[in-house]
Coordinates of C-alpha atoms in Angstrom, one line a residue:
X10 CA 0.3 -0.2 -0.1
X11 CA 1.0 3.5 -1.2
X12 CA 0.4 6.7 0.2
X13 CA 1.4 10.1 -1.3
X14 CA 1.3 12.9 0.9
X15 CA 2.8 15.0 -1.5
X16 CA 0.1 14.9 -4.2
X17 CA -2.3 15.9 -0.8
X18 CA -5.2 18.3 -2.7
X19 CA -8.5 19.8 -0.9
X20 CA -7.1 17.8 2.2
X21 CA -7.5 14.4 0.2
X22 CA -4.8 12.0 0.0
X23 CA -4.2 9.4 -3.1
X24 CA -3.7 5.1 -1.7
X25 CA -2.8 2.7 -4.2
X26 CA -3.0 -0.6 -2.9
X27 CA -0.9 -3.2 -4.8
X28 CA -2.7 -7.2 -3.4
X29 CA -0.7 -9.3 -5.8
X30 CA -2.6 -12.1 -8.1
X31 CA -5.9 -13.3 -7.2
X32 CA -7.1 -16.6 -8.2
X33 CA -10.3 -15.7 -7.8
X34 CA -13.1 -14.2 -9.4
X35 CA -14.5 -11.9 -7.1
X36 CA -13.1 -10.3 -3.6
X37 CA -14.3 -7.9 -1.4
X38 CA -11.5 -4.5 -0.4
X39 CA -13.3 -2.9 3.1
X40 CA -12.4 -0.4 5.3
X41 CA -13.4 -0.9 8.6
X42 CA -16.8 0.1 10.3
X43 CA -15.6 0.0 13.7
X44 CA -12.5 0.1 14.4
X45 CA -10.9 -0.9 18.3
X46 CA -11.3 1.0 21.6
X47 CA -13.9 2.6 20.4
X48 CA -16.9 1.2 20.7
X49 CA -19.1 2.8 18.3
X50 CA -19.2 2.9 14.5
X51 CA -16.7 5.1 12.9
X52 CA -17.8 3.9 9.2
X53 CA -14.1 4.8 7.2
X54 CA -15.6 4.1 4.2
X55 CA -17.6 7.1 4.1
X56 CA -14.5 9.5 3.1
X57 CA -13.2 7.3 0.4
X58 CA -13.4 8.8 -2.8
X59 CA -12.6 8.4 -6.7
X60 CA -12.8 4.0 -5.7
X61 CA -11.1 2.4 -8.9
X62 CA -10.0 -0.9 -9.6
X63 CA -7.2 -1.3 -12.6
X64 CA -5.9 -4.6 -14.1
X65 CA -2.5 -5.5 -15.8
X66 CA -3.0 -3.3 -18.7
X67 CA -4.5 -0.2 -16.5
X68 CA -7.9 -0.2 -17.8
X69 CA -10.2 -0.5 -15.0
X70 CA -12.3 -3.8 -13.7
X71 CA -16.2 -3.5 -13.0
X72 CA -17.0 -3.2 -9.2
X73 CA -19.9 -2.8 -7.0
X74 CA -20.3 -0.9 -3.3
X75 CA -22.0 -3.2 -1.2
X76 CA -22.1 -0.8 1.7
X77 CA -20.5 2.2 2.9
X78 CA -17.0 0.2 3.8
X79 CA -17.2 -2.5 1.1
X80 CA -16.4 -2.7 -2.3
X81 CA -16.8 -5.8 -4.4
X82 CA -14.7 -6.7 -7.1
X83 CA -15.3 -8.7 -10.3
X84 CA -12.6 -10.7 -12.3
X85 CA -10.6 -9.9 -9.2
X86 CA -7.8 -12.5 -11.2
X87 CA -7.5 -10.0 -13.9
X88 CA -6.7 -7.1 -10.6
X89 CA -3.7 -5.0 -10.5
X90 CA -3.9 -2.3 -8.7
X91 CA -6.9 -0.4 -6.2
X92 CA -6.9 3.3 -6.2
X93 CA -8.7 5.7 -3.8
X94 CA -8.5 9.6 -2.4
X95 CA -9.0 9.9 1.1
X96 CA -10.6 13.3 2.7
X97 CA -9.9 13.4 6.1
X98 CA -12.2 13.8 9.3
X99 CA -10.4 16.2 11.5
X100 CA -12.5 19.3 9.5
X101 CA -15.4 18.2 9.2
X102 CA -16.3 17.8 13.2
X103 CA -19.8 19.3 14.6
X104 CA -19.5 18.0 17.5
X105 CA -17.0 16.1 20.1
X106 CA -17.3 13.0 21.7
X107 CA -17.6 8.9 21.1
X108 CA -21.2 8.1 19.3
X109 CA -21.5 11.1 16.8
X110 CA -21.8 10.9 13.3
X111 CA -17.7 11.4 12.5
X112 CA -15.2 9.6 14.4
X113 CA -14.0 10.1 17.9
X114 CA -11.2 12.8 17.0
X115 CA -8.4 10.8 18.6
X116 CA -9.1 7.9 16.5
X117 CA -9.8 10.3 13.0
X118 CA -8.0 11.5 10.5
X119 CA -5.9 14.5 9.6
X120 CA -4.8 16.0 6.1
X121 CA -3.4 19.4 5.8
X122 CA -0.3 20.8 4.7
X123 CA 1.4 21.6 7.9
X124 CA -0.1 18.5 9.2
X125 CA -0.8 14.5 9.2
X126 CA -2.6 12.6 11.4
X127 CA -2.5 9.0 10.2
X128 CA -4.7 6.9 12.1
X129 CA -3.4 4.0 8.9
X130 CA -7.6 2.7 9.6
X131 CA -8.5 5.9 7.4
X132 CA -6.2 5.1 4.6
X133 CA -5.8 1.4 4.5
X134 CA -8.4 -1.1 4.3
X135 CA -8.3 -5.1 3.6
X136 CA -9.5 -7.6 1.6
X137 CA -11.6 -10.3 3.6
X138 CA -9.5 -13.0 2.1
X139 CA -6.0 -11.0 3.1
X140 CA -6.8 -10.0 7.0
X141 CA -3.9 -12.3 8.5
X142 CA -0.9 -11.3 5.1
X143 CA 1.9 -8.9 5.6
X144 CA 1.3 -5.4 4.6
X145 CA 4.1 -2.8 2.6
X146 CA 3.4 0.3 3.1
X147 CA 5.3 3.1 1.7
X148 CA 4.6 6.9 2.4
X149 CA 6.0 9.6 0.1
X150 CA 6.1 13.3 1.7
X151 CA 8.2 15.8 1.3
X152 CA 11.2 16.0 2.9
X153 CA 11.2 18.7 4.7
X154 CA 8.7 17.3 6.9
X155 CA 9.1 15.4 10.4
X156 CA 8.0 11.6 10.8
X157 CA 6.9 9.7 13.8
X158 CA 5.8 5.7 13.5
X159 CA 4.6 3.3 16.2
X160 CA 5.4 1.3 12.6
X161 CA 9.1 0.0 12.4
X162 CA 10.7 2.0 9.7
X163 CA 12.4 -0.5 7.0
X164 CA 14.7 2.4 4.9
X165 CA 13.6 6.0 3.4
X166 CA 14.7 6.9 0.0
X167 CA 14.7 10.0 -1.3
X168 CA 14.1 11.4 -4.9
X169 CA 16.0 12.1 -7.7
X170 CA 15.8 16.3 -7.0
X171 CA 16.0 16.0 -3.1
X172 CA 12.3 17.2 -2.8
X173 CA 10.6 14.2 -1.5
X174 CA 11.1 10.8 1.1
X175 CA 9.9 7.6 0.3
X176 CA 9.3 5.7 3.9
X177 CA 9.0 2.3 4.4
X178 CA 7.2 0.3 7.0
X179 CA 6.1 -2.7 7.8
X180 CA 3.0 -4.6 9.7
X181 CA 2.8 -8.9 10.3
X182 CA -1.5 -8.7 9.6
X183 CA -4.2 -5.8 9.0
X184 CA -4.0 -5.4 12.9
X185 CA -0.8 -3.8 12.8
X186 CA -1.9 -1.4 10.5
X187 CA -4.8 -0.1 12.9
X188 CA -2.7 -0.7 15.7
X189 CA 0.9 1.6 14.6
X190 CA -0.7 5.6 13.9
X191 CA 1.7 7.4 12.6
X192 CA 1.8 11.9 12.2
X193 CA 3.4 13.6 9.7
X194 CA 4.3 17.7 9.0
X195 CA 5.5 20.0 11.4
X196 CA 6.2 18.8 14.6
X197 CA 8.5 18.8 17.8
X198 CA 9.5 15.5 18.5
X199 CA 11.3 14.6 22.0
X200 CA 12.8 11.5 22.2
X201 CA 13.4 10.0 26.2
X202 CA 14.2 6.7 28.0
X203 CA 12.7 5.8 30.8
X204 CA 14.5 2.6 32.0
X205 CA 14.5 0.5 29.1
X206 CA 11.6 2.3 27.7
X207 CA 12.1 4.7 24.7
X208 CA 9.7 7.2 25.0
X209 CA 8.6 9.3 21.8
X210 CA 6.6 12.9 22.4
X211 CA 5.7 14.1 18.9
X212 CA 3.6 17.4 19.1
X213 CA 1.6 19.4 16.8
X214 CA 0.9 22.9 18.4
X215 CA -0.6 24.7 15.4
X216 CA 0.3 28.2 16.8
X217 CA 3.5 27.6 18.6
X218 CA 1.6 27.7 22.3
X219 CA 3.2 24.5 23.4
X220 CA 6.4 22.1 22.4
X221 CA 7.3 18.7 23.2
X222 CA 10.4 19.8 25.4
X223 CA 7.6 21.9 27.6
X224 CA 5.9 18.4 28.3
X225 CA 8.9 16.4 28.5
X226 CA 9.6 16.3 32.2
X227 CA 6.1 16.0 33.0
X228 CA 6.0 13.0 30.3
X229 CA 9.0 11.7 32.1
X230 CA 7.9 11.8 35.5
X231 CA 4.5 10.1 35.0
X232 CA 6.1 7.0 32.8
X233 CA 8.9 6.4 35.6
X234 CA 6.4 6.6 37.9
X235 CA 4.3 4.2 36.0
X236 CA 6.7 1.7 35.7
X237 CA 7.4 1.3 39.0
X238 CA 3.7 1.0 39.7
X239 CA 3.9 -1.6 36.8
X240 CA 7.0 -3.2 37.7
X241 CA 7.7 -6.3 35.6
X242 CA 4.0 -6.0 33.4
X243 CA 5.4 -3.4 31.0
X244 CA 5.8 -5.1 27.6
X245 CA 6.7 -2.9 25.1
X246 CA 10.5 -1.6 24.2
X247 CA 9.5 1.8 22.8
X248 CA 6.1 3.7 23.3
X249 CA 4.8 6.6 21.5
X250 CA 2.4 9.8 22.4
X251 CA 1.0 11.3 20.0
X252 CA -0.5 14.9 20.9
X253 CA -2.6 17.3 18.3
X254 CA -3.9 20.4 20.2
X255 CA -6.8 21.4 18.4
X256 CA -6.7 25.6 17.8
X257 CA -10.6 25.4 18.5
X258 CA -11.1 27.2 14.8
X259 CA -14.2 25.6 12.8
X260 CA -12.3 23.0 11.3
X261 CA -10.0 21.7 13.8
X262 CA -11.5 18.4 16.0
X263 CA -13.6 18.6 18.7
X264 CA -13.5 15.1 20.5
X265 CA -11.1 15.9 23.3
X266 CA -9.7 12.5 25.0
X267 CA -7.5 9.8 23.3
X268 CA -7.7 6.4 22.2
X269 CA -5.0 3.4 23.4
X270 CA -3.0 0.8 21.3
X271 CA -0.7 -0.9 21.9
X272 CA 2.7 0.6 21.5
X273 CA 1.4 4.1 21.3
X274 CA -1.6 6.1 22.3
X275 CA -3.3 9.6 19.7
X276 CA -3.9 12.4 22.2
X277 CA -6.1 15.4 21.1
X278 CA -6.8 18.3 23.7
X279 CA -7.4 22.0 23.1
X280 CA -4.4 24.3 22.2
X281 CA -5.5 27.1 24.3
X282 CA -4.9 25.3 27.7
X283 CA -2.3 26.7 30.4
X284 CA 1.0 25.1 30.6
X285 CA 0.1 24.1 33.8
X286 CA -3.6 22.9 33.0
X287 CA -2.5 20.7 29.7
X288 CA 0.3 18.9 31.7
X289 CA -2.0 17.4 34.1
X290 CA -4.2 16.9 31.4
X291 CA -1.9 15.0 29.7
X292 CA -0.6 13.0 32.6
X293 CA -4.4 12.3 34.2
X294 CA -5.2 10.7 29.9
X295 CA -1.3 9.5 29.0
X296 CA -2.0 7.4 32.3
X297 CA -4.6 5.9 31.9
X298 CA -4.2 5.1 28.0
X299 CA -0.9 3.6 29.0
X300 CA -2.5 1.2 31.6
X301 CA -4.6 -0.3 28.8
X302 CA -1.5 -2.1 27.9
X303 CA -2.5 -4.7 31.2
X304 CA -6.3 -4.6 30.1
X305 CA -7.7 -5.1 27.4
X306 CA -4.5 -5.1 25.8
X307 CA -3.4 -8.3 27.6
X308 CA -6.0 -8.9 30.0
X309 CA -9.5 -9.9 27.1
X310 CA -12.2 -11.9 26.1
X311 CA -11.8 -13.0 22.3
X312 CA -14.3 -10.4 21.0
X313 CA -11.6 -8.2 21.1
X314 CA -8.4 -10.9 20.0
X315 CA -10.6 -11.8 17.1
X316 CA -11.9 -8.1 16.3
X317 CA -14.3 -7.8 13.2
X318 CA -13.9 -5.0 11.9
X319 CA -17.0 -4.9 9.8
X320 CA -19.6 -7.1 12.3
X321 CA -17.6 -7.0 15.6
X322 CA -19.1 -8.3 18.6
X323 CA -18.6 -6.1 21.0
X324 CA -17.0 -7.3 24.6
X325 CA -19.0 -7.1 27.9
X326 CA -16.7 -6.2 29.9
X327 CA -16.2 -2.7 29.7
X328 CA -16.4 -2.1 33.3
X329 CA -12.7 -4.9 33.5
X330 CA -11.3 -2.2 30.4
X331 CA -12.4 1.5 31.5
X332 CA -13.2 0.9 34.8
X333 CA -9.8 -0.9 36.3
X334 CA -7.7 1.1 33.9
X335 CA -9.0 4.3 35.4
X336 CA -8.9 3.2 38.8
X337 CA -4.8 2.0 38.4
X338 CA -4.5 5.9 36.5
X339 CA -5.9 8.1 39.4
X340 CA -4.1 5.3 42.4
X341 CA -0.2 5.6 40.6
X342 CA -0.3 9.3 41.1
X343 CA -1.2 9.3 44.3
X344 CA 1.0 5.9 45.6
X345 CA 4.0 6.4 43.2
X346 CA 4.0 10.3 45.4
X347 CA 3.5 12.4 41.7
X348 CA 0.0 14.1 44.0
X349 CA -0.3 14.6 47.7
X350 CA -3.0 11.9 49.7
X351 CA -4.8 15.5 49.8
X352 CA -4.9 16.6 46.4
X353 CA -6.2 13.1 44.9
X354 CA -9.3 13.0 47.5

């Protein structure tokens, strides 16, 4: 799969999918209807335009859009490529929170010259028959962009004129595509070690009100305390924190909060926060998401493990995933001395 951020036009990005050769007469390609951690319908197929299926001669093959998120491609044994454009979700949000018309902001996507929030489930889909197959992902972007990714970078190539750089990534299966967000553009990035975990903090503040450097000591103290609290449970060599600060304009995201992944979290908060207010929010929010490493990321029902992006059966253990996590996220702060018992009460 290839994403071309260099060809961004009117907040749309072209995507090219090359599945290799099929032996079948028809195949279904889908974008997620629901993504993990949200418990609400996102319908990422809504943001796809100009869908085309091309044969090896470059001719268009017949396809049928079955529903918002699914495309049936006929004569798939002749299929070479799928191409489409992706619209972003941040600039059309009418209300914040989970369960609205648009995806919850931390699960959404942003496409603008300054900044790309690449929650990959909004860009990359899957064939029903290939959900367990490996993905080679390449992202082409202007050479001067900063880029951070929770997916391992497998190398870069620079265009002959030096203006664009293509980064290559690898995922073992479709789940790893949805579980590893990226941020590209005018970013502020700080990296630091907490014991043997490398923490990568990426911040986009449209008006440069806040920086990764200004949040670094708060995040360091918090992650250090969390690591002490969890003991041997932490299971990741690297943890990415992506913070998008909304400037409150009409086209900016309105759903404040975060979405957890196995080795990262995407956070959306208001840029108008004071330095102390933002630091306090980040401790509460990121602590909660990081503790999701325990549940549901390590302990969960089969509904979570074998997740169906099209027709999910929702686990009834939400009390465990959210309740226990929030308990830990509050308790560790006082237990490890980040708050006094009086502040906690």
